[in-house]
Amino acid sequence: MEIETLGDCLTHSVTVRVFCAFGPYTKGMQRGRECNWSYLADMETLVLTRGRDFPISLLRERVRCPRCGSRRLRVMFSVPTNSGEVASAMAARRVG
């Protein structure tokens, strides 16, 4: 079993957490702070807006931080611990 689309994530109860990766920056003589925004994405909303067949590999490229507007985001997928088969499929996908 492979999890490749948002529909697969919804079916197997995979959760998605998005973190802003915009670090400290300098703009001229001013130094800005890093953005520490994070959000537990609602999988049903993602499926409604992107579609069941949307590949999870493209998700990071299609979202933007609502706080600072950065496109530098990290996306973390979490598989429920009671589903060993799904966890091994995600681990195999990550390695390969």
mmCIF file of N, CA, C and O in Angstrom, residues 11-94:
data_model
loop_
_atom_site.group_PDB
_atom_site.id
_atom_site.type_symbol
_atom_site.label_atom_id
_atom_site.label_comp_id
_atom_site.label_asym_id
_atom_site.label_seq_id
_atom_site.Cartn_x
_atom_site.Cartn_y
_atom_site.Cartn_z
ATOM 1 N N THR A 11 -8.189 8.671 3.544
ATOM 2 C CA THR A 11 -8.659 7.303 3.762
ATOM 3 C C THR A 11 -7.946 6.641 4.935
ATOM 4 O O THR A 11 -8.570 5.928 5.725
ATOM 5 N N HIS A 12 -6.644 6.889 5.079
ATOM 6 C CA HIS A 12 -5.843 6.225 6.109
ATOM 7 C C HIS A 12 -5.597 7.091 7.341
ATOM 8 O O HIS A 12 -4.709 6.793 8.138
ATOM 9 N N SER A 13 -6.351 8.168 7.494
ATOM 10 C CA SER A 13 -6.289 9.053 8.670
ATOM 11 C C SER A 13 -4.899 9.649 8.902
ATOM 12 O O SER A 13 -4.459 9.796 10.036
ATOM 13 N N VAL A 14 -4.207 9.988 7.831
ATOM 14 C CA VAL A 14 -2.907 10.637 7.946
ATOM 15 C C VAL A 14 -3.143 12.111 8.248
ATOM 16 O O VAL A 14 -4.011 12.745 7.655
ATOM 17 N N THR A 15 -2.396 12.673 9.207
ATOM 18 C CA THR A 15 -2.520 14.086 9.522
ATOM 19 C C THR A 15 -1.351 14.851 8.897
ATOM 20 O O THR A 15 -0.269 14.303 8.703
ATOM 21 N N VAL A 16 -1.597 16.119 8.610
ATOM 22 C CA VAL A 16 -0.600 16.963 7.972
ATOM 23 C C VAL A 16 -0.376 18.194 8.835
ATOM 24 O O VAL A 16 -1.324 18.901 9.178
ATOM 25 N N ARG A 17 0.867 18.432 9.219
ATOM 26 C CA ARG A 17 1.233 19.638 9.965
ATOM 27 C C ARG A 17 2.176 20.440 9.095
ATOM 28 O O ARG A 17 3.107 19.906 8.511
ATOM 29 N N VAL A 18 1.911 21.747 9.002
ATOM 30 C CA VAL A 18 2.704 22.639 8.170
ATOM 31 C C VAL A 18 3.439 23.617 9.083
ATOM 32 O O VAL A 18 2.846 24.201 9.988
ATOM 33 N N PHE A 19 4.751 23.779 8.853
ATOM 34 C CA PHE A 19 5.596 24.688 9.621
ATOM 35 C C PHE A 19 6.210 25.721 8.682
ATOM 36 O O PHE A 19 6.683 25.360 7.600
ATOM 37 N N CYS A 20 6.234 26.965 9.090
ATOM 38 C CA CYS A 20 6.921 27.990 8.312
ATOM 39 C C CYS A 20 8.418 27.849 8.566
ATOM 40 O O CYS A 20 8.865 27.757 9.704
ATOM 41 N N ALA A 21 9.198 27.814 7.497
ATOM 42 C CA ALA A 21 10.657 27.655 7.612
ATOM 43 C C ALA A 21 11.382 28.957 7.324
ATOM 44 O O ALA A 21 12.561 28.958 7.017
ATOM 45 N N PHE A 22 10.672 30.084 7.419
ATOM 46 C CA PHE A 22 11.288 31.384 7.164
ATOM 47 C C PHE A 22 12.087 31.779 8.394
ATOM 48 O O PHE A 22 11.543 32.094 9.434
ATOM 49 N N GLY A 23 13.384 31.728 8.287
ATOM 50 C CA GLY A 23 14.267 31.990 9.420
ATOM 51 C C GLY A 23 14.573 33.463 9.610
ATOM 52 O O GLY A 23 14.014 34.310 8.918
ATOM 53 N N PRO A 24 15.464 33.775 10.535
ATOM 54 C CA PRO A 24 15.842 35.169 10.741
ATOM 55 C C PRO A 24 16.438 35.739 9.444
ATOM 56 O O PRO A 24 17.122 35.045 8.714
ATOM 57 N N TYR A 25 16.156 36.975 9.168
ATOM 58 C CA TYR A 25 16.638 37.584 7.932
ATOM 59 C C TYR A 25 17.128 39.000 8.206
ATOM 60 O O TYR A 25 16.827 39.594 9.232
ATOM 61 N N THR A 26 17.896 39.522 7.293
ATOM 62 C CA THR A 26 18.330 40.914 7.365
ATOM 63 C C THR A 26 17.850 41.634 6.120
ATOM 64 O O THR A 26 17.900 41.110 5.014
ATOM 65 N N LYS A 27 17.343 42.825 6.334
ATOM 66 C CA LYS A 27 16.863 43.658 5.248
ATOM 67 C C LYS A 27 17.507 45.022 5.432
ATOM 68 O O LYS A 27 17.086 45.813 6.266
ATOM 69 N N GLY A 28 18.597 45.234 4.690
ATOM 70 C CA GLY A 28 19.366 46.456 4.899
ATOM 71 C C GLY A 28 20.066 46.378 6.242
ATOM 72 O O GLY A 28 20.807 45.441 6.521
ATOM 73 N N MET A 29 19.807 47.332 7.100
ATOM 74 C CA MET A 29 20.414 47.346 8.431
ATOM 75 C C MET A 29 19.491 46.719 9.485
ATOM 76 O O MET A 29 19.867 46.607 10.639
ATOM 77 N N GLN A 30 18.289 46.335 9.098
ATOM 78 C CA GLN A 30 17.346 45.772 10.053
ATOM 79 C C GLN A 30 17.414 44.254 10.042
ATOM 80 O O GLN A 30 17.575 43.632 9.003
ATOM 81 N N ARG A 31 17.290 43.687 11.215
ATOM 82 C CA ARG A 31 17.258 42.238 11.344
ATOM 83 C C ARG A 31 15.843 41.815 11.714
ATOM 84 O O ARG A 31 15.268 42.311 12.673
ATOM 85 N N GLY A 32 15.288 40.897 10.944
ATOM 86 C CA GLY A 32 13.930 40.431 11.208
ATOM 87 C C GLY A 32 13.935 39.125 11.971
ATOM 88 O O GLY A 32 14.908 38.372 11.968
ATOM 89 N N ARG A 33 12.828 38.883 12.644
ATOM 90 C CA ARG A 33 12.705 37.642 13.406
ATOM 91 C C ARG A 33 12.200 36.515 12.524
ATOM 92 O O ARG A 33 11.592 36.750 11.490
ATOM 93 N N GLU A 34 12.444 35.294 12.984
ATOM 94 C CA GLU A 34 11.923 34.147 12.256
ATOM 95 C C GLU A 34 10.433 34.001 12.530
ATOM 96 O O GLU A 34 9.933 34.426 13.555
ATOM 97 N N CYS A 35 9.759 33.401 11.593
ATOM 98 C CA CYS A 35 8.327 33.139 11.740
ATOM 99 C C CYS A 35 8.176 31.740 12.344
ATOM 100 O O CYS A 35 8.693 30.776 11.804
ATOM 101 N N ASN A 36 7.460 31.630 13.447
ATOM 102 C CA ASN A 36 7.282 30.348 14.133
ATOM 103 C C ASN A 36 5.889 29.774 13.932
ATOM 104 O O ASN A 36 5.411 28.995 14.743
ATOM 105 N N TRP A 37 5.238 30.127 12.843
ATOM 106 C CA TRP A 37 3.879 29.682 12.601
ATOM 107 C C TRP A 37 3.845 28.188 12.304
ATOM 108 O O TRP A 37 4.690 27.654 11.599
ATOM 109 N N SER A 38 2.861 27.497 12.839
ATOM 110 C CA SER A 38 2.621 26.096 12.492
ATOM 111 C C SER A 38 1.119 25.846 12.551
ATOM 112 O O SER A 38 0.386 26.564 13.246
ATOM 113 N N TYR A 39 0.682 24.831 11.814
ATOM 114 C CA TYR A 39 -0.744 24.588 11.708
ATOM 115 C C TYR A 39 -1.001 23.121 11.414
ATOM 116 O O TYR A 39 -0.316 22.524 10.582
ATOM 117 N N LEU A 40 -1.971 22.561 12.090
ATOM 118 C CA LEU A 40 -2.429 21.207 11.800
ATOM 119 C C LEU A 40 -3.513 21.334 10.734
ATOM 120 O O LEU A 40 -4.608 21.816 11.001
ATOM 121 N N ALA A 41 -3.169 20.959 9.509
ATOM 122 C CA ALA A 41 -4.076 21.153 8.380
ATOM 123 C C ALA A 41 -5.277 20.223 8.475
ATOM 124 O O ALA A 41 -5.155 19.082 8.912
ATOM 125 N N ASP A 42 -6.410 20.707 8.038
ATOM 126 C CA ASP A 42 -7.631 19.917 8.001
ATOM 127 C C ASP A 42 -7.641 19.135 6.691
ATOM 128 O O ASP A 42 -7.712 19.714 5.604
ATOM 129 N N MET A 43 -7.545 17.832 6.767
ATOM 130 C CA MET A 43 -7.425 16.992 5.579
ATOM 131 C C MET A 43 -8.662 17.088 4.687
ATOM 132 O O MET A 43 -8.554 17.095 3.456
ATOM 133 N N GLU A 44 -9.843 17.188 5.282
ATOM 134 C CA GLU A 44 -11.058 17.294 4.475
ATOM 135 C C GLU A 44 -11.063 18.573 3.642
ATOM 136 O O GLU A 44 -11.455 18.562 2.477
ATOM 137 N N THR A 45 -10.600 19.676 4.223
ATOM 138 C CA THR A 45 -10.527 20.928 3.482
ATOM 139 C C THR A 45 -9.506 20.835 2.356
ATOM 140 O O THR A 45 -9.740 21.330 1.249
ATOM 141 N N LEU A 46 -8.363 20.207 2.631
ATOM 142 C CA LEU A 46 -7.366 20.027 1.572
ATOM 143 C C LEU A 46 -7.929 19.210 0.415
ATOM 144 O O LEU A 46 -7.701 19.540 -0.757
ATOM 145 N N VAL A 47 -8.665 18.160 0.729
ATOM 146 C CA VAL A 47 -9.254 17.328 -0.324
ATOM 147 C C VAL A 47 -10.318 18.118 -1.084
ATOM 148 O O VAL A 47 -10.403 18.035 -2.319
ATOM 149 N N LEU A 48 -11.117 18.924 -0.376
ATOM 150 C CA LEU A 48 -12.146 19.722 -1.043
ATOM 151 C C LEU A 48 -11.541 20.769 -1.980
ATOM 152 O O LEU A 48 -12.072 21.025 -3.057
ATOM 153 N N THR A 49 -10.443 21.392 -1.574
ATOM 154 C CA THR A 49 -9.865 22.469 -2.377
ATOM 155 C C THR A 49 -8.897 21.970 -3.437
ATOM 156 O O THR A 49 -8.762 22.589 -4.493
ATOM 157 N N ARG A 50 -8.199 20.883 -3.179
ATOM 158 C CA ARG A 50 -7.193 20.383 -4.118
ATOM 159 C C ARG A 50 -7.645 19.150 -4.896
ATOM 160 O O ARG A 50 -7.126 18.867 -5.954
ATOM 161 N N GLY A 51 -8.566 18.385 -4.341
ATOM 162 C CA GLY A 51 -9.054 17.168 -4.996
ATOM 163 C C GLY A 51 -8.396 15.921 -4.420
ATOM 164 O O GLY A 51 -7.282 15.965 -3.905
ATOM 165 N N ARG A 52 -9.091 14.792 -4.497
ATOM 166 C CA ARG A 52 -8.589 13.528 -3.942
ATOM 167 C C ARG A 52 -7.335 13.045 -4.647
ATOM 168 O O ARG A 52 -6.519 12.360 -4.065
ATOM 169 N N ASP A 53 -7.166 13.381 -5.922
ATOM 170 C CA ASP A 53 -6.035 12.876 -6.695
ATOM 171 C C ASP A 53 -4.816 13.793 -6.645
ATOM 172 O O ASP A 53 -3.838 13.547 -7.356
ATOM 173 N N PHE A 54 -4.839 14.833 -5.818
ATOM 174 C CA PHE A 54 -3.701 15.754 -5.728
ATOM 175 C C PHE A 54 -2.515 15.042 -5.076
ATOM 176 O O PHE A 54 -2.629 14.499 -3.981
ATOM 177 N N PRO A 55 -1.339 15.028 -5.720
ATOM 178 C CA PRO A 55 -0.174 14.335 -5.146
ATOM 179 C C PRO A 55 0.379 15.059 -3.918
ATOM 180 O O PRO A 55 0.536 16.283 -3.936
ATOM 181 N N ILE A 56 0.674 14.302 -2.870
ATOM 182 C CA ILE A 56 1.200 14.924 -1.650
ATOM 183 C C ILE A 56 2.607 15.472 -1.869
ATOM 184 O O ILE A 56 3.053 16.342 -1.129
ATOM 185 N N SER A 57 3.299 15.010 -2.900
ATOM 186 C CA SER A 57 4.643 15.519 -3.170
ATOM 187 C C SER A 57 4.613 16.972 -3.643
ATOM 188 O O SER A 57 5.611 17.683 -3.514
ATOM 189 N N LEU A 58 3.480 17.446 -4.141
ATOM 190 C CA LEU A 58 3.363 18.828 -4.617
ATOM 191 C C LEU A 58 2.765 19.774 -3.583
ATOM 192 O O LEU A 58 2.676 20.974 -3.817
ATOM 193 N N LEU A 59 2.364 19.261 -2.428
ATOM 194 C CA LEU A 59 1.675 20.073 -1.439
ATOM 195 C C LEU A 59 2.538 21.223 -0.933
ATOM 196 O O LEU A 59 2.070 22.357 -0.807
ATOM 197 N N ARG A 60 3.816 20.970 -0.677
ATOM 198 C CA ARG A 60 4.700 22.007 -0.137
ATOM 199 C C ARG A 60 4.845 23.181 -1.105
ATOM 200 O O ARG A 60 4.989 24.327 -0.691
ATOM 201 N N GLU A 61 4.780 22.908 -2.396
ATOM 202 C CA GLU A 61 4.935 23.956 -3.400
ATOM 203 C C GLU A 61 3.682 24.810 -3.556
ATOM 204 O O GLU A 61 3.745 25.893 -4.136
ATOM 205 N N ARG A 62 2.545 24.338 -3.057
ATOM 206 C CA ARG A 62 1.275 25.015 -3.297
ATOM 207 C C ARG A 62 0.722 25.762 -2.087
ATOM 208 O O ARG A 62 -0.386 26.277 -2.159
ATOM 209 N N VAL A 63 1.448 25.802 -0.984
ATOM 210 C CA VAL A 63 0.946 26.498 0.198
ATOM 211 C C VAL A 63 1.850 27.666 0.542
ATOM 212 O O VAL A 63 3.014 27.718 0.142
ATOM 213 N N ARG A 64 1.297 28.618 1.281
ATOM 214 C CA ARG A 64 2.027 29.827 1.669
ATOM 215 C C ARG A 64 1.700 30.135 3.128
ATOM 216 O O ARG A 64 0.578 29.925 3.574
ATOM 217 N N CYS A 65 2.682 30.646 3.866
ATOM 218 C CA CYS A 65 2.477 31.001 5.271
ATOM 219 C C CYS A 65 1.512 32.186 5.356
ATOM 220 O O CYS A 65 1.746 33.216 4.732
ATOM 221 N N PRO A 66 0.423 32.061 6.129
ATOM 222 C CA PRO A 66 -0.517 33.172 6.243
ATOM 223 C C PRO A 66 0.017 34.325 7.094
ATOM 224 O O PRO A 66 -0.464 35.442 6.979
ATOM 225 N N ARG A 67 1.015 34.075 7.919
ATOM 226 C CA ARG A 67 1.550 35.113 8.786
ATOM 227 C C ARG A 67 2.555 36.001 8.057
ATOM 228 O O ARG A 67 2.459 37.213 8.085
ATOM 229 N N CYS A 68 3.549 35.386 7.394
ATOM 230 C CA CYS A 68 4.618 36.193 6.780
ATOM 231 C C CYS A 68 4.598 36.142 5.250
ATOM 232 O O CYS A 68 5.314 36.899 4.609
ATOM 233 N N GLY A 69 3.804 35.249 4.661
ATOM 234 C CA GLY A 69 3.705 35.163 3.216
ATOM 235 C C GLY A 69 4.795 34.327 2.554
ATOM 236 O O GLY A 69 4.844 34.229 1.334
ATOM 237 N N SER A 70 5.655 33.706 3.324
ATOM 238 C CA SER A 70 6.756 32.921 2.771
ATOM 239 C C SER A 70 6.253 31.630 2.143
ATOM 240 O O SER A 70 5.281 31.036 2.596
ATOM 241 N N ARG A 71 6.943 31.201 1.109
ATOM 242 C CA ARG A 71 6.654 29.904 0.497
ATOM 243 C C ARG A 71 7.615 28.834 1.010
ATOM 244 O O ARG A 71 7.541 27.686 0.606
ATOM 245 N N ARG A 72 8.519 29.215 1.908
ATOM 246 C CA ARG A 72 9.454 28.240 2.498
ATOM 247 C C ARG A 72 8.760 27.563 3.683
ATOM 248 O O ARG A 72 8.800 28.049 4.800
ATOM 249 N N LEU A 73 8.142 26.444 3.410
ATOM 250 C CA LEU A 73 7.401 25.717 4.431
ATOM 251 C C LEU A 73 7.866 24.273 4.504
ATOM 252 O O LEU A 73 8.374 23.722 3.528
ATOM 253 N N ARG A 74 7.706 23.681 5.667
ATOM 254 C CA ARG A 74 7.955 22.257 5.853
ATOM 255 C C ARG A 74 6.613 21.593 6.087
ATOM 256 O O ARG A 74 5.781 22.108 6.808
ATOM 257 N N VAL A 75 6.433 20.449 5.454
ATOM 258 C CA VAL A 75 5.192 19.700 5.605
ATOM 259 C C VAL A 75 5.534 18.353 6.224
ATOM 260 O O VAL A 75 6.403 17.640 5.732
ATOM 261 N N MET A 76 4.868 18.032 7.332
ATOM 262 C CA MET A 76 5.129 16.775 8.030
ATOM 263 C C MET A 76 3.848 15.938 8.019
ATOM 264 O O MET A 76 2.781 16.414 8.397
ATOM 265 N N PHE A 77 3.991 14.700 7.569
ATOM 266 C CA PHE A 77 2.869 13.765 7.530
ATOM 267 C C PHE A 77 3.002 12.799 8.700
ATOM 268 O O PHE A 77 4.068 12.245 8.921
ATOM 269 N N SER A 78 1.922 12.603 9.443
ATOM 270 C CA SER A 78 1.916 11.683 10.583
ATOM 271 C C SER A 78 0.900 10.581 10.349
ATOM 272 O O SER A 78 -0.263 10.848 10.059
ATOM 273 N N VAL A 79 1.363 9.368 10.497
ATOM 274 C CA VAL A 79 0.512 8.203 10.302
ATOM 275 C C VAL A 79 0.089 7.691 11.675
ATOM 276 O O VAL A 79 0.902 7.627 12.593
ATOM 277 N N PRO A 80 -1.181 7.320 11.853
ATOM 278 C CA PRO A 80 -1.617 6.773 13.141
ATOM 279 C C PRO A 80 -0.779 5.550 13.527
ATOM 280 O O PRO A 80 -0.438 4.731 12.670
ATOM 281 N N THR A 81 -0.457 5.415 14.799
ATOM 282 C CA THR A 81 0.419 4.337 15.257
ATOM 283 C C THR A 81 -0.225 2.961 15.175
ATOM 284 O O THR A 81 0.478 1.969 15.097
ATOM 285 N N ASN A 82 -1.538 2.891 15.150
ATOM 286 C CA ASN A 82 -2.186 1.584 15.103
ATOM 287 C C ASN A 82 -2.209 0.989 13.699
ATOM 288 O O ASN A 82 -2.661 -0.123 13.511
ATOM 289 N N SER A 83 -1.698 1.691 12.734
ATOM 290 C CA SER A 83 -1.699 1.198 11.357
ATOM 291 C C SER A 83 -0.263 0.929 10.910
ATOM 292 O O SER A 83 0.353 1.728 10.233
ATOM 293 N N GLY A 84 0.280 -0.200 11.287
ATOM 294 C CA GLY A 84 1.660 -0.553 10.966
ATOM 295 C C GLY A 84 1.910 -0.691 9.478
ATOM 296 O O GLY A 84 2.970 -0.344 8.970
ATOM 297 N N GLU A 85 0.913 -1.179 8.740
ATOM 298 C CA GLU A 85 1.068 -1.356 7.296
ATOM 299 C C GLU A 85 1.232 -0.006 6.600
ATOM 300 O O GLU A 85 2.074 0.163 5.731
ATOM 301 N N VAL A 86 0.448 0.996 7.016
ATOM 302 C CA VAL A 86 0.546 2.326 6.420
ATOM 303 C C VAL A 86 1.866 2.973 6.797
ATOM 304 O O VAL A 86 2.524 3.608 5.978
ATOM 305 N N ALA A 87 2.293 2.798 8.047
ATOM 306 C CA ALA A 87 3.557 3.379 8.489
ATOM 307 C C ALA A 87 4.723 2.820 7.690
ATOM 308 O O ALA A 87 5.628 3.559 7.291
ATOM 309 N N SER A 88 4.725 1.540 7.421
ATOM 310 C CA SER A 88 5.816 0.954 6.649
ATOM 311 C C SER A 88 5.766 1.425 5.200
ATOM 312 O O SER A 88 6.799 1.623 4.565
ATOM 313 N N ALA A 89 4.570 1.657 4.664
ATOM 314 C CA ALA A 89 4.450 2.165 3.298
ATOM 315 C C ALA A 89 4.998 3.584 3.200
ATOM 316 O O ALA A 89 5.703 3.916 2.246
ATOM 317 N N MET A 90 4.722 4.427 4.205
ATOM 318 C CA MET A 90 5.245 5.795 4.192
ATOM 319 C C MET A 90 6.759 5.795 4.353
ATOM 320 O O MET A 90 7.454 6.575 3.720
ATOM 321 N N ALA A 91 7.288 4.917 5.204
ATOM 322 C CA ALA A 91 8.736 4.830 5.394
ATOM 323 C C ALA A 91 9.414 4.368 4.111
ATOM 324 O O ALA A 91 10.459 4.905 3.727
ATOM 325 N N ALA A 92 8.824 3.424 3.417
ATOM 326 C CA ALA A 92 9.400 2.943 2.155
ATOM 327 C C ALA A 92 9.363 4.058 1.116
ATOM 328 O O ALA A 92 10.311 4.211 0.338
ATOM 329 N N ARG A 93 8.323 4.843 1.102
ATOM 330 C CA ARG A 93 8.195 5.956 0.142
ATOM 331 C C ARG A 93 9.249 7.025 0.431
ATOM 332 O O ARG A 93 9.799 7.615 -0.466
ATOM 333 N N ARG A 94 9.505 7.299 1.718
ATOM 334 C CA ARG A 94 10.464 8.320 2.119
ATOM 335 C C ARG A 94 11.880 7.932 1.724
ATOM 336 O O ARG A 94 12.672 8.748 1.308
#
